[in-house]
Coordinates of C-alpha atoms in Angstrom, one line a residue:
A209 CA 0.0 0.0 0.0
T210 CA 1.1 3.6 -0.6
S211 CA 1.5 6.1 2.2
G212 CA -1.8 6.8 3.8
T213 CA -3.6 4.0 1.9
P214 CA -4.6 0.9 4.0
A215 CA -3.4 -2.5 2.8
P216 CA -6.0 -4.7 1.2
D217 CA -7.3 -7.5 3.3
L218 CA -5.5 -10.9 3.1
D219 CA -7.9 -12.5 0.7
M220 CA -7.8 -9.6 -1.7
A221 CA -4.0 -9.4 -1.4
I222 CA -3.6 -13.1 -2.3
S223 CA -6.0 -12.7 -5.3
T224 CA -4.1 -9.7 -6.6
P225 CA -2.5 -10.5 -10.0
Y226 CA 1.2 -11.5 -9.8
P227 CA 3.4 -10.1 -11.1
A228 CA 2.0 -6.5 -11.0
L229 CA 3.2 -2.9 -10.8
T230 CA 1.8 -0.4 -8.3
L231 CA 2.2 3.2 -9.4
A232 CA 2.2 6.3 -7.3
D233 CA -1.6 6.6 -7.6
G234 CA -1.9 3.3 -5.7
I235 CA -3.5 1.4 -8.5
S236 CA -2.1 -2.0 -9.3
R237 CA -1.5 -2.8 -13.0
P238 CA -0.9 -6.5 -14.0
T239 CA 2.1 -7.2 -16.2
K240 CA 2.4 -9.9 -18.8
T241 CA 2.5 -13.4 -17.5
A242 CA 6.0 -14.8 -17.3
T243 CA 6.9 -17.2 -20.1
A244 CA 8.9 -19.5 -17.8
Q245 CA 7.3 -22.9 -17.2
S246 CA 5.7 -23.6 -13.9
K247 CA 7.2 -26.1 -11.5
S248 CA 5.8 -27.9 -8.4
V249 CA 8.3 -27.7 -5.6
Q250 CA 8.0 -30.0 -2.6
F251 CA 9.1 -28.2 0.6
E252 CA 10.2 -30.4 3.5
I253 CA 10.7 -28.9 6.9
L254 CA 13.6 -30.4 8.9
P255 CA 14.0 -29.3 12.6
V256 CA 17.8 -29.5 12.5
A257 CA 18.9 -25.9 12.2
F258 CA 21.1 -26.2 15.3
N259 CA 22.5 -29.5 14.1
P260 CA 22.7 -29.3 10.3
E261 CA 25.1 -32.3 10.1
A262 CA 22.0 -34.4 10.8
I263 CA 21.3 -34.3 7.1
T264 CA 24.7 -35.7 6.2
N265 CA 23.2 -39.1 5.2
I266 CA 20.7 -37.3 2.9
L267 CA 23.5 -35.5 1.2
V268 CA 25.6 -38.7 0.8
D269 CA 22.6 -40.6 -0.7
A270 CA 21.9 -37.8 -3.1
L271 CA 25.5 -37.5 -4.3
D272 CA 25.8 -41.3 -4.6
Q273 CA 22.8 -41.0 -7.0
E274 CA 24.9 -38.4 -9.0
A275 CA 22.7 -35.5 -7.9
R276 CA 23.9 -31.9 -7.9
V277 CA 23.2 -30.5 -4.5
L278 CA 23.1 -26.8 -3.5
V279 CA 23.3 -25.9 0.2
V280 CA 22.4 -22.2 0.9
L281 CA 23.0 -21.0 4.5
N282 CA 22.2 -17.6 6.0
T283 CA 25.7 -16.6 7.2
V284 CA 29.3 -17.0 6.0
G285 CA 30.4 -18.4 9.4
R286 CA 27.6 -21.0 9.2
A287 CA 28.5 -22.0 5.7
N288 CA 32.2 -22.4 6.5
A289 CA 31.6 -24.4 9.6
F290 CA 29.2 -26.7 7.8
L291 CA 31.6 -27.3 4.9
R292 CA 34.4 -28.1 7.3
R293 CA 32.3 -30.7 9.1
L294 CA 31.3 -32.3 5.8
E295 CA 34.9 -32.5 4.6
A296 CA 35.6 -34.7 7.6
V297 CA 32.8 -37.2 6.7
P298 CA 34.6 -40.3 5.3
T299 CA 31.6 -41.4 3.2
L300 CA 31.7 -38.1 1.2
Q301 CA 34.1 -38.6 -1.6
P302 CA 36.5 -35.6 -2.2
S303 CA 35.5 -35.5 -5.8
Y304 CA 31.9 -34.6 -4.8
F305 CA 32.9 -31.2 -3.4
F306 CA 32.8 -28.0 -5.4
N307 CA 36.4 -26.9 -6.0
M308 CA 38.4 -24.2 -7.7
N309 CA 41.6 -25.4 -9.3
D310 CA 41.3 -28.7 -7.2
V311 CA 40.9 -26.7 -4.0
V312 CA 37.6 -27.4 -2.1
C313 CA 35.9 -24.2 -1.1
P314 CA 32.5 -22.6 -0.4
H315 CA 30.9 -19.7 -2.3
H316 CA 30.1 -16.4 -0.5
G317 CA 30.9 -12.7 -0.5
R318 CA 33.9 -12.7 1.7
F319 CA 36.5 -13.5 -0.9
A320 CA 39.0 -11.1 -2.5
P321 CA 37.6 -9.6 -5.7
E322 CA 40.0 -11.5 -7.8
D323 CA 39.0 -14.8 -6.2
R324 CA 35.3 -14.0 -6.3
N325 CA 35.5 -13.6 -10.1
L326 CA 37.2 -17.0 -10.4
L327 CA 34.5 -18.6 -8.2
D328 CA 31.6 -17.1 -10.0
R329 CA 32.9 -18.4 -13.3
R330 CA 33.6 -21.8 -11.8
V331 CA 30.1 -22.1 -10.4
S332 CA 28.6 -21.2 -13.8
E333 CA 30.9 -23.7 -15.4
R334 CA 29.8 -26.5 -13.1
L335 CA 26.1 -25.7 -12.7
G336 CA 25.2 -23.4 -15.6
K337 CA 23.5 -24.1 -18.9
G338 CA 25.2 -26.9 -20.8
S339 CA 27.3 -28.0 -17.8
L340 CA 28.3 -31.6 -17.5
P341 CA 26.3 -33.9 -15.3
G342 CA 27.7 -35.7 -12.3
P343 CA 27.6 -35.4 -8.5
L344 CA 28.4 -32.0 -7.0
L345 CA 28.0 -30.5 -3.5
L346 CA 28.2 -26.7 -3.3
V347 CA 27.9 -24.9 0.0
G348 CA 27.4 -21.2 0.1
T349 CA 25.3 -18.2 1.1
Q350 CA 22.9 -15.7 -0.5
T351 CA 25.5 -15.0 -3.2
L352 CA 24.4 -18.2 -4.9
E353 CA 20.9 -16.8 -5.4
Q354 CA 22.1 -13.6 -7.0
S355 CA 23.0 -13.1 -10.7
L356 CA 24.0 -16.7 -11.2
D357 CA 22.1 -18.7 -13.8
I358 CA 22.7 -22.1 -12.2
D359 CA 20.7 -25.3 -11.7
S360 CA 20.6 -28.0 -8.9
D361 CA 18.8 -31.3 -8.5
L362 CA 18.3 -30.8 -4.8
L363 CA 18.2 -27.6 -2.7
V364 CA 19.0 -27.4 1.0
T365 CA 18.4 -24.0 2.6
D366 CA 18.2 -22.3 6.0
L367 CA 14.9 -20.8 6.8
A368 CA 14.6 -17.3 5.3
P369 CA 11.7 -15.0 4.4
A370 CA 9.3 -16.3 1.8
D371 CA 10.4 -14.0 -1.0
V372 CA 14.0 -15.0 -0.3
L373 CA 13.2 -18.7 -0.3
L374 CA 11.5 -18.3 -3.7
Q375 CA 14.6 -16.6 -5.0
R376 CA 16.7 -19.6 -3.8
V377 CA 14.3 -22.1 -5.3
G378 CA 14.9 -20.4 -8.6
R379 CA 18.2 -22.3 -8.6
L380 CA 16.3 -25.6 -8.3
H381 CA 15.4 -27.4 -11.5
R382 CA 16.1 -24.2 -13.4
H383 CA 17.2 -25.6 -16.7
D384 CA 15.8 -28.2 -19.0
R385 CA 18.0 -31.3 -18.4
S386 CA 17.7 -34.9 -17.4
R387 CA 17.6 -35.6 -13.7
P388 CA 19.2 -38.5 -11.6
R389 CA 16.8 -41.2 -10.5
G390 CA 14.8 -40.0 -7.5
F391 CA 15.3 -36.3 -8.3
E392 CA 12.9 -36.0 -11.2
K393 CA 10.7 -33.6 -9.1
P394 CA 12.0 -30.4 -7.5
R395 CA 12.6 -30.8 -3.8
C396 CA 13.7 -28.2 -1.2
L397 CA 14.8 -29.1 2.3
V398 CA 14.4 -26.2 4.8
L399 CA 16.4 -26.3 8.0
V400 CA 14.5 -24.8 10.9
P401 CA 14.8 -24.9 14.8
D402 CA 13.0 -27.6 16.6
T403 CA 10.7 -25.0 18.4
D404 CA 8.6 -22.0 17.2
L405 CA 10.5 -18.8 17.0
E406 CA 8.8 -17.2 19.9
S407 CA 11.4 -19.2 21.9
A408 CA 14.1 -17.1 20.3
L409 CA 12.8 -13.9 21.9
N410 CA 13.2 -12.6 25.5
E411 CA 10.7 -10.6 27.3
H412 CA 12.0 -7.4 25.6
G413 CA 11.6 -8.9 22.1
D414 CA 15.3 -9.2 21.6
V415 CA 16.6 -12.2 19.7
A416 CA 18.9 -14.7 21.5
S417 CA 22.5 -14.9 20.2
A418 CA 22.2 -18.5 19.3
Y419 CA 19.4 -17.7 16.8
K420 CA 21.4 -14.7 15.5
R421 CA 24.1 -17.1 14.5
L422 CA 21.4 -18.7 12.3
G423 CA 20.8 -15.4 10.6
Y424 CA 17.6 -14.7 12.6
G425 CA 17.4 -11.2 13.9
S426 CA 20.7 -10.4 12.2
V427 CA 20.6 -11.1 8.4
Y428 CA 16.8 -11.3 8.6
E429 CA 15.6 -9.0 11.3
D430 CA 11.9 -9.7 11.5
L431 CA 11.3 -13.0 13.2
G432 CA 7.6 -12.7 12.7
V433 CA 8.1 -13.1 8.9
L434 CA 10.4 -16.1 9.5
E435 CA 7.8 -17.7 11.8
L436 CA 5.0 -17.1 9.3
T437 CA 7.1 -18.5 6.4
C438 CA 7.7 -21.7 8.4
Q439 CA 4.0 -22.0 9.1
A440 CA 3.0 -21.3 5.5
L441 CA 5.4 -24.0 4.3
G442 CA 4.0 -26.4 6.8
T443 CA 0.5 -25.7 5.5
H444 CA 1.4 -25.6 1.8
G445 CA 4.2 -28.1 1.5
E446 CA 3.9 -28.3 -2.2
V447 CA 4.1 -24.9 -4.0
V448 CA 3.5 -24.4 -7.7
I449 CA 5.8 -21.6 -9.0
P450 CA 5.0 -19.0 -10.1
R451 CA 1.2 -19.6 -9.4
D452 CA 1.6 -19.7 -5.6
N453 CA 4.3 -17.0 -5.2
R454 CA 1.9 -14.3 -4.0
L455 CA 0.1 -16.8 -1.7
L456 CA 3.3 -17.7 0.0
V457 CA 4.6 -14.2 0.3
E458 CA 1.3 -12.7 1.6
M459 CA 0.9 -15.5 4.2
A460 CA 4.3 -14.5 5.5
T461 CA 4.2 -10.8 5.4
H462 CA 0.6 -9.5 5.4
P463 CA -0.4 -7.4 8.4
E464 CA -3.3 -9.7 9.3
C465 CA -0.9 -12.7 9.5
L466 CA 1.7 -10.7 11.5
D467 CA -1.1 -9.5 13.9
A468 CA -2.0 -13.2 14.5
L469 CA 1.3 -13.7 16.3
V470 CA 0.1 -12.8 19.7
G471 CA 1.9 -12.6 23.1
K472 CA 4.1 -10.1 24.8
R473 CA 7.3 -11.3 23.2
W474 CA 5.9 -11.0 19.7
E475 CA 4.5 -7.6 20.5
Q476 CA 7.8 -6.3 21.9
H477 CA 9.7 -7.7 19.0
R478 CA 7.3 -6.1 16.5
Q479 CA 7.7 -2.7 18.2
R480 CA 11.5 -3.0 18.1
F481 CA 11.5 -4.0 14.5
E482 CA 9.1 -1.2 13.4
G483 CA 11.0 1.3 15.5
G484 CA 14.2 0.3 13.7
E485 CA 12.5 0.6 10.3
L486 CA 11.2 4.1 11.2
A487 CA 14.6 5.2 12.3
K488 CA 16.0 4.1 8.9
V489 CA 13.3 6.1 7.1
V490 CA 14.0 9.2 9.2
T491 CA 17.8 8.9 8.6
A492 CA 17.3 8.5 4.9
S493 CA 14.9 11.5 4.7
L494 CA 17.7 13.7 6.2
A495 CA 19.9 12.9 3.2
T496 CA 17.3 12.7 0.4
A497 CA 17.1 15.4 -2.3
I498 CA 13.4 16.0 -3.3
Y499 CA 13.7 16.8 -7.0
D500 CA 10.2 18.2 -7.6
Q501 CA 10.5 20.9 -4.9
Y502 CA 12.4 24.1 -4.7
F503 CA 15.8 23.2 -3.3
G504 CA 16.3 26.5 -1.3
E505 CA 19.2 26.8 1.1
S506 CA 21.1 23.6 1.8
S507 CA 22.7 22.3 4.9
F508 CA 24.7 19.2 5.9
N509 CA 23.2 16.4 7.9
E510 CA 23.4 17.7 11.4
F511 CA 24.3 14.3 12.8
G512 CA 27.5 14.3 10.8
G513 CA 27.4 10.6 10.3
P514 CA 27.9 8.6 7.1
V515 CA 24.8 7.7 5.1
A516 CA 24.6 4.2 3.7
V517 CA 23.1 4.1 0.2
R518 CA 23.4 0.4 -0.5
L519 CA 23.9 -2.9 1.2
G520 CA 27.6 -3.3 2.2
A521 CA 28.3 0.4 2.0
N522 CA 29.9 0.3 5.5
S523 CA 32.5 -2.3 4.3
L524 CA 36.1 -1.5 4.0
E525 CA 37.9 -2.2 0.7
L526 CA 41.7 -1.8 1.2
E527 CA 44.9 -2.6 -0.6
L528 CA 47.2 -5.2 0.9
S529 CA 50.6 -4.1 2.0
S530 CA 52.1 -6.4 -0.6
P531 CA 50.4 -8.6 -3.3
V532 CA 50.1 -12.2 -2.2
M533 CA 49.2 -15.5 -3.9
G534 CA 45.7 -16.5 -3.0
P535 CA 44.5 -20.1 -2.3
F536 CA 43.4 -20.6 -5.9
G537 CA 46.6 -19.4 -7.6
E538 CA 45.5 -15.9 -8.3
T539 CA 47.5 -12.8 -7.1
I540 CA 45.4 -10.8 -4.6
H541 CA 45.9 -7.1 -4.3
R542 CA 43.0 -6.0 -2.0
L543 CA 40.4 -7.4 0.3
V544 CA 36.9 -6.3 1.5
I545 CA 36.3 -6.3 5.3
P546 CA 32.6 -6.4 6.1
G547 CA 31.4 -3.6 8.5
H548 CA 30.7 -6.0 11.4
M549 CA 34.3 -7.3 11.1
A550 CA 36.0 -4.0 10.6
P551 CA 38.5 -2.6 13.2
C552 CA 37.5 0.3 15.4
H553 CA 40.6 2.1 14.2
Q554 CA 41.5 1.2 10.7
D555 CA 44.8 1.5 8.8
D556 CA 45.2 2.8 5.3
E557 CA 46.0 -0.7 4.1
I558 CA 45.8 -4.4 5.3
T559 CA 49.2 -5.7 6.5
V560 CA 50.3 -9.1 5.3
I561 CA 51.9 -10.7 8.3
D562 CA 52.8 -14.1 6.9
E563 CA 51.6 -17.2 4.9
S564 CA 51.5 -20.7 6.2
D565 CA 49.7 -23.9 5.2
G566 CA 47.6 -22.2 2.6
T567 CA 46.5 -19.5 5.0
I568 CA 47.4 -15.8 4.8
H569 CA 47.6 -14.0 8.2
L570 CA 46.7 -10.3 8.1
R571 CA 46.2 -7.3 10.4
C572 CA 44.2 -4.1 10.0
G573 CA 44.2 -1.6 12.9
D574 CA 43.6 -3.5 16.1
C575 CA 42.1 -6.6 14.4
Y576 CA 43.7 -9.8 13.0
Y577 CA 42.4 -11.9 10.2
K578 CA 43.1 -14.9 8.1
Y579 CA 42.4 -15.6 4.4
S580 CA 42.2 -19.0 3.0
R581 CA 40.1 -21.3 0.8
Y582 CA 37.2 -20.4 3.2
G583 CA 37.6 -16.7 2.5
L584 CA 38.2 -13.9 5.0
E585 CA 37.7 -14.8 8.7
V586 CA 38.6 -13.2 12.0
E587 CA 41.7 -14.8 13.5
E588 CA 40.7 -16.6 16.7

């Protein structure tokens, strides 16, 4: 709904044509139907989010059947930890794992720009159109659902908001190709906690740290949407895409559904989330130029702080003190340090301390890092 216009009720919202464009006048205008073929996806809820290695036998069986398996987790730390565990499983053949120049690795956004380009090309080569068949296990994060035209036989994913899950499912049975036996139909395994998400909240509506490590309340701030997504998948385990896209998203995001999550913890969490969203709007308004009004006298943002204009804008991209050979044989000249990993007092460059056993040890300001086939990590 536009500002000042109430949202349509749930039934009307679900029946609204999809896809559609809503212009400034608030009137929705249907667009042409997508030409892509529909697909019926079977969602399976697995209550093993805190113990993802419980699905190891499922992965082994799928790979033994020569399936291409995509595992998309919500955080880099979670993806790296899971891949490390899987590499220690004796029944998983080394040849099953995705690799770059014979070096097993995940795919996420915490690689040097030079290495990220290599990995993107390698992923497209192994899972893109015309790629060769054969078993493959690729573990990564949201980077796998963005701008990569890839195809898997089986998708395993952390719980995420409905619209994000649909984006991930776009990498399942995406291309027209023959499937291994037992994987003729699209199947998505969703890893969730073994309790409802109200258990993740304290009396103030804050999210427990254990759940934040799953990406709940951190990557995806609104736990209400996550809870409703899980409920919707439990009710509609088989989803026809794109026919049911709007149904799934409205069941997870519509105000009527969010209001149905009752209790003090949900109320407190909703207030905190909406307060945070309002603060972002206010901050953005202080730095927004309104082009259809007289500009008049200008002044700087009185708060004097930086204004983020895109995701990742608070990250640091710095040159290395000296070029170094990366884990895949490419010379690395710079690295990007995400904002949450950045030092309090940064240097003008990242200092290369030493290299040992395929790991580059680094320092920037008061923080120490390591860079390896798992990407950039904080040195423990």
